[in-house]
CSV table of C-alpha atoms in Angstrom, one decimal:
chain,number,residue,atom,x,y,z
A,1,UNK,CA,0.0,0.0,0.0
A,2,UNK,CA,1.6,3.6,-0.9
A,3,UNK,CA,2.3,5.3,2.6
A,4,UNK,CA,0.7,9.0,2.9
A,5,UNK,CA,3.6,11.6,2.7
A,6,UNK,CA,4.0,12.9,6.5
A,7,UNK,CA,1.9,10.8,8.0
A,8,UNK,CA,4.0,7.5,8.5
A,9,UNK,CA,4.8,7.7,12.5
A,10,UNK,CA,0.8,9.0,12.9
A,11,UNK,CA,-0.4,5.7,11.8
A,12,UNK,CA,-1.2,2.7,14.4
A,13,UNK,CA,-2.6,-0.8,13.9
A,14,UNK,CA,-6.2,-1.0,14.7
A,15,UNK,CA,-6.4,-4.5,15.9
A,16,UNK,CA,-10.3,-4.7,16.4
A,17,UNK,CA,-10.7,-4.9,12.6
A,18,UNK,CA,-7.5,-6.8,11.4
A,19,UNK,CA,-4.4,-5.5,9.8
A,20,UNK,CA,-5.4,-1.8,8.7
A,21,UNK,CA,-3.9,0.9,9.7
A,22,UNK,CA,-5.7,3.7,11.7
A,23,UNK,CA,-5.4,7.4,10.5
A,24,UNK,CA,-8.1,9.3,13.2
A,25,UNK,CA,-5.3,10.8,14.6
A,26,UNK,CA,-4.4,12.1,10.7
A,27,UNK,CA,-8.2,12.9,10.6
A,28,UNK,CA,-8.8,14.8,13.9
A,29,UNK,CA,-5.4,16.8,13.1
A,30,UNK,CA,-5.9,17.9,9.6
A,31,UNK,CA,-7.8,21.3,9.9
A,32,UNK,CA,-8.5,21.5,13.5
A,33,UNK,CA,-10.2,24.8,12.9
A,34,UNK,CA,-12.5,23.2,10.5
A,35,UNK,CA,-13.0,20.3,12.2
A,36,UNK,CA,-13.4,21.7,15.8
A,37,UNK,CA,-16.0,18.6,17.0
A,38,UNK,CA,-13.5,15.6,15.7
A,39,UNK,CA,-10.2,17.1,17.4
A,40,UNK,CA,-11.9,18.0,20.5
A,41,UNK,CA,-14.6,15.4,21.3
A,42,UNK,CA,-13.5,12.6,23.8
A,43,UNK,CA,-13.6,9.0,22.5
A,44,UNK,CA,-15.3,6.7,24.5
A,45,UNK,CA,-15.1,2.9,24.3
A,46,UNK,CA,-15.2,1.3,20.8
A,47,UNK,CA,-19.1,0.8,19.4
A,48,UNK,CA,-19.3,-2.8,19.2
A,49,UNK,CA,-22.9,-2.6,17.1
A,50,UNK,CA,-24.1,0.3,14.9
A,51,UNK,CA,-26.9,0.9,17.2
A,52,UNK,CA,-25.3,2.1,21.1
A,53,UNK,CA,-27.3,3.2,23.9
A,54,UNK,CA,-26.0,4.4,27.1
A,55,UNK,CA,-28.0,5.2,31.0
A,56,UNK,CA,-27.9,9.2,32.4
A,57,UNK,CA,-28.9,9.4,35.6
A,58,UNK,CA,-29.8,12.6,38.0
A,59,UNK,CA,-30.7,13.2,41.0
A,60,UNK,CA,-34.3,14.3,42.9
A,61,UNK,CA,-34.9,17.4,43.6
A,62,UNK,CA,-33.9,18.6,47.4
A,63,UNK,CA,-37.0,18.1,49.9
A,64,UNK,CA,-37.4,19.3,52.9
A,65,UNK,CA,-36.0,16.1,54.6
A,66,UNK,CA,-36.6,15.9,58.8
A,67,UNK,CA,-37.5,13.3,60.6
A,68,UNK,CA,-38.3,12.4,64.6
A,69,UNK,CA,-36.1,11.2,67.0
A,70,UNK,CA,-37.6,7.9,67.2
A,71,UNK,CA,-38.8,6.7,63.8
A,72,UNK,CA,-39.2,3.5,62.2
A,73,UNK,CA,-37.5,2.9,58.6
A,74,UNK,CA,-39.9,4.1,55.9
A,75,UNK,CA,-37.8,3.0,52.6
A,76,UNK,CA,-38.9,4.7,49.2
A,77,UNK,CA,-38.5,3.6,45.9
A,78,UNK,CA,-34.8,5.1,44.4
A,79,UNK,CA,-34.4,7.5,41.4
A,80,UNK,CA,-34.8,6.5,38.2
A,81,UNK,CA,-32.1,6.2,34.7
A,82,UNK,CA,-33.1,7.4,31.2
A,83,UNK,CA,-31.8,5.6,28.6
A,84,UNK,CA,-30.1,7.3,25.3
A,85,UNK,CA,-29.3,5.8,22.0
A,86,UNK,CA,-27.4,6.7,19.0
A,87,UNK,CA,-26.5,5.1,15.8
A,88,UNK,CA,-23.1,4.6,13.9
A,89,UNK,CA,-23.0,6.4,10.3
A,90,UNK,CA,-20.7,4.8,7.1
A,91,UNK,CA,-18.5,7.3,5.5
A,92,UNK,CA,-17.3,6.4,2.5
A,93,UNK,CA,-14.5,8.7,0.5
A,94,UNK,CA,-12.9,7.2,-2.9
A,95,UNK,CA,-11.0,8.0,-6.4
A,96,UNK,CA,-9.1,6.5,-9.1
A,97,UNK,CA,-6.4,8.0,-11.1
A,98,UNK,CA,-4.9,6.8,-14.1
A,99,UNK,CA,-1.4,5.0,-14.8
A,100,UNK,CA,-0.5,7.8,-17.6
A,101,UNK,CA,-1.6,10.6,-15.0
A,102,UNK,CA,0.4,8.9,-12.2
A,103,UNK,CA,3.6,9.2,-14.5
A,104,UNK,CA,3.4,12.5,-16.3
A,105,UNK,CA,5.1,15.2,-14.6
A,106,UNK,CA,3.0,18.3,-13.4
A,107,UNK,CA,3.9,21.8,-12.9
A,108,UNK,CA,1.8,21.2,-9.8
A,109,UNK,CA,3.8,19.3,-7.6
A,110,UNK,CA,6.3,16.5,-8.0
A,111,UNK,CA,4.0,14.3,-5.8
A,112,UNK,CA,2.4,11.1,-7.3
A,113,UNK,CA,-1.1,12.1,-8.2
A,114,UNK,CA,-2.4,9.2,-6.8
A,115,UNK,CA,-1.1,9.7,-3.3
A,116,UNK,CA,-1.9,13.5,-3.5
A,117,UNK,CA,-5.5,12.9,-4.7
A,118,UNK,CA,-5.7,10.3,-1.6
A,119,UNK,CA,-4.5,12.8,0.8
A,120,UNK,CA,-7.1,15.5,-1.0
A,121,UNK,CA,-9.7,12.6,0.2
A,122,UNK,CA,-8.7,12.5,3.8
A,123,UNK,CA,-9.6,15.9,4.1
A,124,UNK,CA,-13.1,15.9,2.6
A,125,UNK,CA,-13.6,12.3,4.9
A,126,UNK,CA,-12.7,14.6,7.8
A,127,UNK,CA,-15.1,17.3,6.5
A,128,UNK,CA,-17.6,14.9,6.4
A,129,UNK,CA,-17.1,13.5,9.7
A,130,UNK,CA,-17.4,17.1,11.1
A,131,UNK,CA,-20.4,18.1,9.3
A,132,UNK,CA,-22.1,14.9,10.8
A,133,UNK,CA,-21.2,16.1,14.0
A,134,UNK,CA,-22.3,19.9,13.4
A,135,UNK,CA,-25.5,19.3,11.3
A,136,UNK,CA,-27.2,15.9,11.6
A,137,UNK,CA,-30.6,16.9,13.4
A,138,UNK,CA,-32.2,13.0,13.9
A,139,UNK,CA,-30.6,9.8,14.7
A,140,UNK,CA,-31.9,6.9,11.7
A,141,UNK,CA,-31.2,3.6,11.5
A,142,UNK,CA,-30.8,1.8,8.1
A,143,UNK,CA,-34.1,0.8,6.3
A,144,UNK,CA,-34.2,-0.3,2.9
A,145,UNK,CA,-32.7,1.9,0.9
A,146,UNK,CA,-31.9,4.8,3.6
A,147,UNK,CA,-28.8,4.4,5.1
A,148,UNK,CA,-27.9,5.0,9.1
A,149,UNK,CA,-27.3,8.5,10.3
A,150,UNK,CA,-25.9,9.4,13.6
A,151,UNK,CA,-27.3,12.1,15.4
A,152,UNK,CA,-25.1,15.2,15.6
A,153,UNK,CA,-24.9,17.7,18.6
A,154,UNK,CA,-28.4,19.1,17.1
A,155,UNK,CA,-30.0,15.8,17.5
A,156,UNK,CA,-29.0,15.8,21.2
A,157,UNK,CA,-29.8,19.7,21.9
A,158,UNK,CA,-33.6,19.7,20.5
A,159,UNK,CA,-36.3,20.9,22.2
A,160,UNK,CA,-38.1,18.8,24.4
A,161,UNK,CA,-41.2,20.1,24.6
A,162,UNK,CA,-44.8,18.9,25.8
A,163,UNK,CA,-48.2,20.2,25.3
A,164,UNK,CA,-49.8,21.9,28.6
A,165,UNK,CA,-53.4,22.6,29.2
A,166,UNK,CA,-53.6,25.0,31.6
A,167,UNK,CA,-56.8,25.5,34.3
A,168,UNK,CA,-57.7,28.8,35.6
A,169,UNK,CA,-60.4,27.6,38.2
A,170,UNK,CA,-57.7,24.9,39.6
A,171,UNK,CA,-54.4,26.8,39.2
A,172,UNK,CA,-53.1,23.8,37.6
A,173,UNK,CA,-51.4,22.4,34.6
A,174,UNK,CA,-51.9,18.8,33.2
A,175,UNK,CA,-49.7,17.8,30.2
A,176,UNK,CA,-51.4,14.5,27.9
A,177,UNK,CA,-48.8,12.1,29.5
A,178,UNK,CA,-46.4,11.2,32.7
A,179,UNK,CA,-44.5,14.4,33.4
A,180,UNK,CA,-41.8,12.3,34.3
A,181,UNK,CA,-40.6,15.0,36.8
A,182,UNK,CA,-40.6,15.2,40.5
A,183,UNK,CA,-42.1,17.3,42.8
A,184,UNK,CA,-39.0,20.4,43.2
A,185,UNK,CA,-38.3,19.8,39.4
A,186,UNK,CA,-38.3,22.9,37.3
A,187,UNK,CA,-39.2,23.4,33.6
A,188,UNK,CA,-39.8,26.6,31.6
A,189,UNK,CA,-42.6,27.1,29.2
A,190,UNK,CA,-43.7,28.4,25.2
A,191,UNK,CA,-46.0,28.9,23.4
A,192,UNK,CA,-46.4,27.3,19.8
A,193,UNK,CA,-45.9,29.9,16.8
A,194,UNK,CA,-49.5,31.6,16.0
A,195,UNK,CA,-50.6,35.0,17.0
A,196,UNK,CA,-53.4,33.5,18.8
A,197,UNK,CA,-51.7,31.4,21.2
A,198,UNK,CA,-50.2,32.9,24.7
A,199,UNK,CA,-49.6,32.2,28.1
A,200,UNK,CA,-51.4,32.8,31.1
A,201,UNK,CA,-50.2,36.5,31.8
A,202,UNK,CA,-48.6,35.3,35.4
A,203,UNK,CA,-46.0,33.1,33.4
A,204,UNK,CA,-43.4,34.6,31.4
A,205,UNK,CA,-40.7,32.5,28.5
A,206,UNK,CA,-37.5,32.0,29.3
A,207,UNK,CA,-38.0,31.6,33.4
A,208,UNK,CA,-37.6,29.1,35.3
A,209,UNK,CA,-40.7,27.4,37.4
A,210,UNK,CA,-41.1,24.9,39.9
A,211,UNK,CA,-43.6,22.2,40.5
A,212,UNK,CA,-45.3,20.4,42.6
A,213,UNK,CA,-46.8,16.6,41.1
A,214,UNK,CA,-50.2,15.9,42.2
A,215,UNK,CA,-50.0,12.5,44.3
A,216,UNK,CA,-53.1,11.2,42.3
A,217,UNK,CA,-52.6,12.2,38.4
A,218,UNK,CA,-49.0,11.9,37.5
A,219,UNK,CA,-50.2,14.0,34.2
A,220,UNK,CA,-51.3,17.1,36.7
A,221,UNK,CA,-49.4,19.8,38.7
A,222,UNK,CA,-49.1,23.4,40.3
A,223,UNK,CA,-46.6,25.9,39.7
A,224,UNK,CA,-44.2,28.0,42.4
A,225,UNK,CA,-41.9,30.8,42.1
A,226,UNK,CA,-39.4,29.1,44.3
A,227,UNK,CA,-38.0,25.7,45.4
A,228,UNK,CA,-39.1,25.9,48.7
A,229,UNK,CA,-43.1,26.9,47.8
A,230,UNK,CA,-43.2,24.0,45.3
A,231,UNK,CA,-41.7,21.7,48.2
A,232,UNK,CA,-44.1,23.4,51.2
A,233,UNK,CA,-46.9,23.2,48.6
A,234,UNK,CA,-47.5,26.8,49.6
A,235,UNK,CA,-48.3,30.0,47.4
A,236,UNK,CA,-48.6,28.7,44.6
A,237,UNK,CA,-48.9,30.9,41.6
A,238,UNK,CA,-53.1,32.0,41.0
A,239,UNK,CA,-53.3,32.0,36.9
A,240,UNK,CA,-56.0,34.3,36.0
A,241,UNK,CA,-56.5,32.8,32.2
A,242,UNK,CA,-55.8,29.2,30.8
A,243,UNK,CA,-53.8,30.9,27.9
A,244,UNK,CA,-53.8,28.3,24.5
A,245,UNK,CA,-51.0,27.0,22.8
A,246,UNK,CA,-49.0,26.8,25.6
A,247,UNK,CA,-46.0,23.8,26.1
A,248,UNK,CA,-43.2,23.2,28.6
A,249,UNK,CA,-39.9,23.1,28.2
A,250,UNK,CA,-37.7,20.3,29.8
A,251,UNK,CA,-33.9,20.8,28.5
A,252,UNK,CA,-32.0,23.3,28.2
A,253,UNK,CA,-33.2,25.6,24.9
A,254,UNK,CA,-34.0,29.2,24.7
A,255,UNK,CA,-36.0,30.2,21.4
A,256,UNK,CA,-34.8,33.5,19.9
A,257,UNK,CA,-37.9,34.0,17.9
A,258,UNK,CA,-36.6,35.2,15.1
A,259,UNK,CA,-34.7,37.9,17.0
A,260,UNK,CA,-31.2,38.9,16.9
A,261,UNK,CA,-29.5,37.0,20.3
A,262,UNK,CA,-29.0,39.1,23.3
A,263,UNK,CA,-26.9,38.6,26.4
A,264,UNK,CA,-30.1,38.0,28.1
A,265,UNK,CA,-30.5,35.1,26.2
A,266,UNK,CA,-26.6,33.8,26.8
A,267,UNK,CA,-27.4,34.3,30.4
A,268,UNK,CA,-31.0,32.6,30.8
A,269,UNK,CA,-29.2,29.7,28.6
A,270,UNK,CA,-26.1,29.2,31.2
A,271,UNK,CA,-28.8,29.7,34.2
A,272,UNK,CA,-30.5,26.8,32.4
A,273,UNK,CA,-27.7,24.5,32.2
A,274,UNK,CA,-26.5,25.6,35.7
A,275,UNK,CA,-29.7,24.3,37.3
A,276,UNK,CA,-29.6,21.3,36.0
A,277,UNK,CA,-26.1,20.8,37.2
A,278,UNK,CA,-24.1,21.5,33.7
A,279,UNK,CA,-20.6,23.7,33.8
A,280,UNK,CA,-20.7,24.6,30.1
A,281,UNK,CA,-17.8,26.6,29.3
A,282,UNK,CA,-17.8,26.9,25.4
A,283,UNK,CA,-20.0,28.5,23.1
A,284,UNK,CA,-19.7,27.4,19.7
A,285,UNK,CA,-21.6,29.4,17.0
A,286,UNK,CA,-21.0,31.6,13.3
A,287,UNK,CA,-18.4,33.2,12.6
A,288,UNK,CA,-21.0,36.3,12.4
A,289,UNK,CA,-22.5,35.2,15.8
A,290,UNK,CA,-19.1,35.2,17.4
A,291,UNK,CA,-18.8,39.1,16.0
A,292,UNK,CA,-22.2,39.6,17.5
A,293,UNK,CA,-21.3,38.0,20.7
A,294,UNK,CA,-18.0,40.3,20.9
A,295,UNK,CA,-19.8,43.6,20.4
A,296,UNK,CA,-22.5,41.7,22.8
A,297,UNK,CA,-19.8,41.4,25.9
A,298,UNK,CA,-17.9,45.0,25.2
A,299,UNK,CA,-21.5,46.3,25.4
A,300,UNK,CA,-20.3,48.1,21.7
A,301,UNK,CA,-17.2,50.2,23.2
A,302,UNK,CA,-14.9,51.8,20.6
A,303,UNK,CA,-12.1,49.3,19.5
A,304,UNK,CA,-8.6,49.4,21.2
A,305,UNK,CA,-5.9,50.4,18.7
A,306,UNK,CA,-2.3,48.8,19.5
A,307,UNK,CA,-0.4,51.9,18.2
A,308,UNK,CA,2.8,49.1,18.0
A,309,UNK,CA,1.4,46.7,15.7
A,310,UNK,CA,-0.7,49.3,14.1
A,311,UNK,CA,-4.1,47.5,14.5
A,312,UNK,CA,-7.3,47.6,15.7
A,313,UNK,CA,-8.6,44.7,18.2
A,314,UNK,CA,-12.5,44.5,18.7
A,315,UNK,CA,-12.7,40.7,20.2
A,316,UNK,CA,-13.6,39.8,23.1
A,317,UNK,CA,-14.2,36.1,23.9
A,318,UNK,CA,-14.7,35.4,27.5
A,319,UNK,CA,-18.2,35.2,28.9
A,320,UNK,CA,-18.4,36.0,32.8
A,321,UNK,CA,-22.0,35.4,34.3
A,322,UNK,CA,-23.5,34.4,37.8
A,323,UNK,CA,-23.8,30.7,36.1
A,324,UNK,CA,-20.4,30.3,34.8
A,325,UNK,CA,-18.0,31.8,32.0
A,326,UNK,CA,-17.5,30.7,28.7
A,327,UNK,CA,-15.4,31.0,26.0
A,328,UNK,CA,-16.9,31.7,22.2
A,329,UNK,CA,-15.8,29.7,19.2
A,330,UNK,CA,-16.3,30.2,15.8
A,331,UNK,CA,-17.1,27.4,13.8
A,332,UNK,CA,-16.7,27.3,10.2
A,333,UNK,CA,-19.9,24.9,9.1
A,334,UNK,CA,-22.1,26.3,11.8
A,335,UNK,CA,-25.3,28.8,10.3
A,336,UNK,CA,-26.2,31.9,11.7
A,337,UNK,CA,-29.5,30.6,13.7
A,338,UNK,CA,-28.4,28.9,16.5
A,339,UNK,CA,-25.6,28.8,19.5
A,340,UNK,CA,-24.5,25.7,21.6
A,341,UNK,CA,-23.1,26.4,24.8
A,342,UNK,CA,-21.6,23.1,25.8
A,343,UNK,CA,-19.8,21.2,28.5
A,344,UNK,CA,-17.1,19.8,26.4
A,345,UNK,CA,-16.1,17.3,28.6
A,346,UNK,CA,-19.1,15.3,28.0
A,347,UNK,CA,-19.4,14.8,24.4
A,348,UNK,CA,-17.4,11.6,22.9
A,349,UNK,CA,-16.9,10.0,19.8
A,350,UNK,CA,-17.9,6.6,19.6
A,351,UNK,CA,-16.3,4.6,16.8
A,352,UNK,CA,-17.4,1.0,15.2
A,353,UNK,CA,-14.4,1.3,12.5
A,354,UNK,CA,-11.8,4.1,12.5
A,355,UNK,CA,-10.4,6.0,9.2
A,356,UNK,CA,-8.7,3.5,7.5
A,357,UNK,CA,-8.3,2.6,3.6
A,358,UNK,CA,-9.6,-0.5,2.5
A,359,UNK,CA,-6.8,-3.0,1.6
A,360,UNK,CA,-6.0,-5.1,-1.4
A,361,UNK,CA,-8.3,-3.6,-4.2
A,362,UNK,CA,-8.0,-5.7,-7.2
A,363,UNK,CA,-6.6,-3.3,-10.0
A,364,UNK,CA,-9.2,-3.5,-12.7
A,365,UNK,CA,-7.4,-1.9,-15.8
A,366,UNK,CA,-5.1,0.8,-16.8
A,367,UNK,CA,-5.9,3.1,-13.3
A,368,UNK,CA,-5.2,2.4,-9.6
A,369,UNK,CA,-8.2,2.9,-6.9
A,370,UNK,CA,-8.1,4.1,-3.1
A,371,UNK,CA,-11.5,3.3,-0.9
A,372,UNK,CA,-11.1,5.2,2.6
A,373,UNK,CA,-14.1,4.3,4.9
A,374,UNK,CA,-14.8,5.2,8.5
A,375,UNK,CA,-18.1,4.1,10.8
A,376,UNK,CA,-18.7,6.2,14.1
A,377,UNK,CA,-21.6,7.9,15.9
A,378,UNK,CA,-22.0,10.6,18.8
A,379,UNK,CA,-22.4,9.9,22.4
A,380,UNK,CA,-24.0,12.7,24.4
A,381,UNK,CA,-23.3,11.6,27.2
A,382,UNK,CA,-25.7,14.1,29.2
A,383,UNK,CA,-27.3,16.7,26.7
A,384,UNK,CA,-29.1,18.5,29.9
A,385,UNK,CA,-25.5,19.6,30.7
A,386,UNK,CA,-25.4,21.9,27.6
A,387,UNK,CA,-27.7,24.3,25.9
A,388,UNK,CA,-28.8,26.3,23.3
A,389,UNK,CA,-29.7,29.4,22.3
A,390,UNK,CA,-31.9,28.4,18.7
A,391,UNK,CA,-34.2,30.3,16.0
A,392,UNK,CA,-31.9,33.3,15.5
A,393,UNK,CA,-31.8,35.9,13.3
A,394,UNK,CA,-29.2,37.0,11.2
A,395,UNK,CA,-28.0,40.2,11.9
């Protein structure tokens, strides 16, 4: 097999699947700008099928937990786990180049053309793999004729939202299935687009509220301003009007509306994450978005001019709040409607065959062939730890 040019001590066997050599570390190293994801992703364990599924866990909400000095043992039944699943996509990345092209010299380079057009193809396969990462919004597995996706980090930071039907008379809310939340939970609420639909006028986007489960419908609860009133069962919030189109909010996602993104949104995004335990401290978005999030964070002060180097400086990339700091990056592939603000540290790559090129292709005529081929998916290992800010405008 033809060695790349300045990759032969990058290469390692990959035993799992035989004799090939392994070129992710060529991959993730190629344009780590471009491909921010790859290089800077974790890898967790091998995938050993192209389906993987892996258990979160969190814990209840605080209670107001005191008991007598002599009490018998009243044992409750423990939290619960969510499971999470993903799917491993099939890259493929190949070209063939003729024997007279491989021997005529170029102006170009003095570089076969075979090996240079093979090296041309690692890149794009690295592309790929990136734009999976950045871009793919489900999670498929292969049916018929559609092949497998894996879900990329917009798979994993959707909205999970639920219809609510909201009761005046009763101050309540009742969504159409198991809230799956405890009493001391919070959640934040929407409305669906329309110009007809709103919320109650006592509840407001964007903050956070707390409930309190009925004991005897699951689907039912009251709202509280605070922890301790949703755990005391005590002023509860008194909605005047049932509102329509209303639904709540369970992860992590503030909606822009079609607005340009403010720092109020940043903030009630990292205040989001913070609750639920998260420490994002990235924020990867457009290269415009970064711009906006610069002159965002100066609060549009003049630009400092080194009179040395003779040029203006206008970034700033540091993010201080209540909830945490972080650190904006511009990202090549991402668009201009959405920011992730993300705990880096718990985001891997999972991998069922790494970048490799296929050996021993049978040479079919006067050309030579190269197949490179890589199979991985994405393992968000707790979405609820990250966030994001989505339907932005551009600006």
């Amino acid at each position: 097999m033809p060695v790349m040019q300045k990759s032969e001590n990058q290469s390692t066997t990959y035993d799992a699947i035989g004799a090939r050599e392994d070129y992710s570390p060529i991959i993730t190293n190629i344009d780590p700008d471009l491909t921010f994801f790859l290089s800077n992703f974790g890898t967790a364990n091998d995938a050993e099928n192209l389906s993987f599924n892996w258990l979160t866990e969190g814990l209840k909400p605080p209670r107001q937990n005191a008991n007598l000095e002599m009490t018998d043992y009243k044992t409750e039944k423990v939290g619960s786990v969510e499971r999470r699943s993903n799917n491993c996509q099939y890259f493929i990345n190949t070209g063939k180049v003729s024997d007279a092209q491989r021997q005529v010299r170029k102006v170009y380079t003095q570089q076969d053309e075979f090996i240079r057009q093979k090296e041309i193809a690692f890149k794009q396969q690295a592309r790929d793999l990136e734009y999976a990462l950045v871009s793919n919004s489900e999670s498929r597995t292969e049916a018929g004729t559609l092949p497998a996706i894996t879900g990329g980090v917009p798979y994993f930071l959707s909205e999970e939202v639920e219809d609510v039907t909201f009761t005046a008379a009763s101050n309540t809310g009742e969504t159409a299935t198991d809230l799956e939340l405890e009493t001391g939970d919070f959640v934040y609420f929407k409305t669906k687009p329309g110009a007809s639909n709103k919320l109650p006028a006592e509840i407001s986007e964007n903050l956070a509220y707390y409930i309190r489960k009925d004991t005897a419908n699951p689907k039912k609860f009251t709202l509280y301003d605070d922890l301790e009133a949703a755990i005391k069962g005590t002023n509860g919030i008194t909605l005047s009007s049932a509102g329509a189109g209303c639904q709540m909010v369970k992860n992590n996602i503030v909606s822009a509306g079609g607005t340009a993104f403010t720092e109020d949104m940043i903030n009630d995004c990292m205040e989001m994450c913070f609750k639920r335990g998260g420490n994002p401290t990235l924020a990867v978005m457009s290269g415009r978005n970064k711009r906006n999030f610069s002159k965002i964070v100066t609060g549009g002060s003049e630009k400092r001019r080194d009179s040395k180097e003779k040029k203006a400086v206008n970034v700033t990339d540091v993010y201080e709040s209540d909830f945490g700091t972080v650190r904006a990056q511009a990202h090549r592939m991402y668009g201009d409607s959405r920011i992730d603000i993300m705990d880096m540290s718990l985001w891997d790559i999972k991998w069922f065959a790494r970048p490799h090129e296929v050996q021993n292709l049978a040479k079919k005529g006067s050309y030579s062939e190269f197949v490179l081929e890589a199979w991985f998916g994405l393992q968000g290992t707790q979405p609820k730890a990250s966030g994001s800010i989505v339907g932005i405008k551009r600006s």
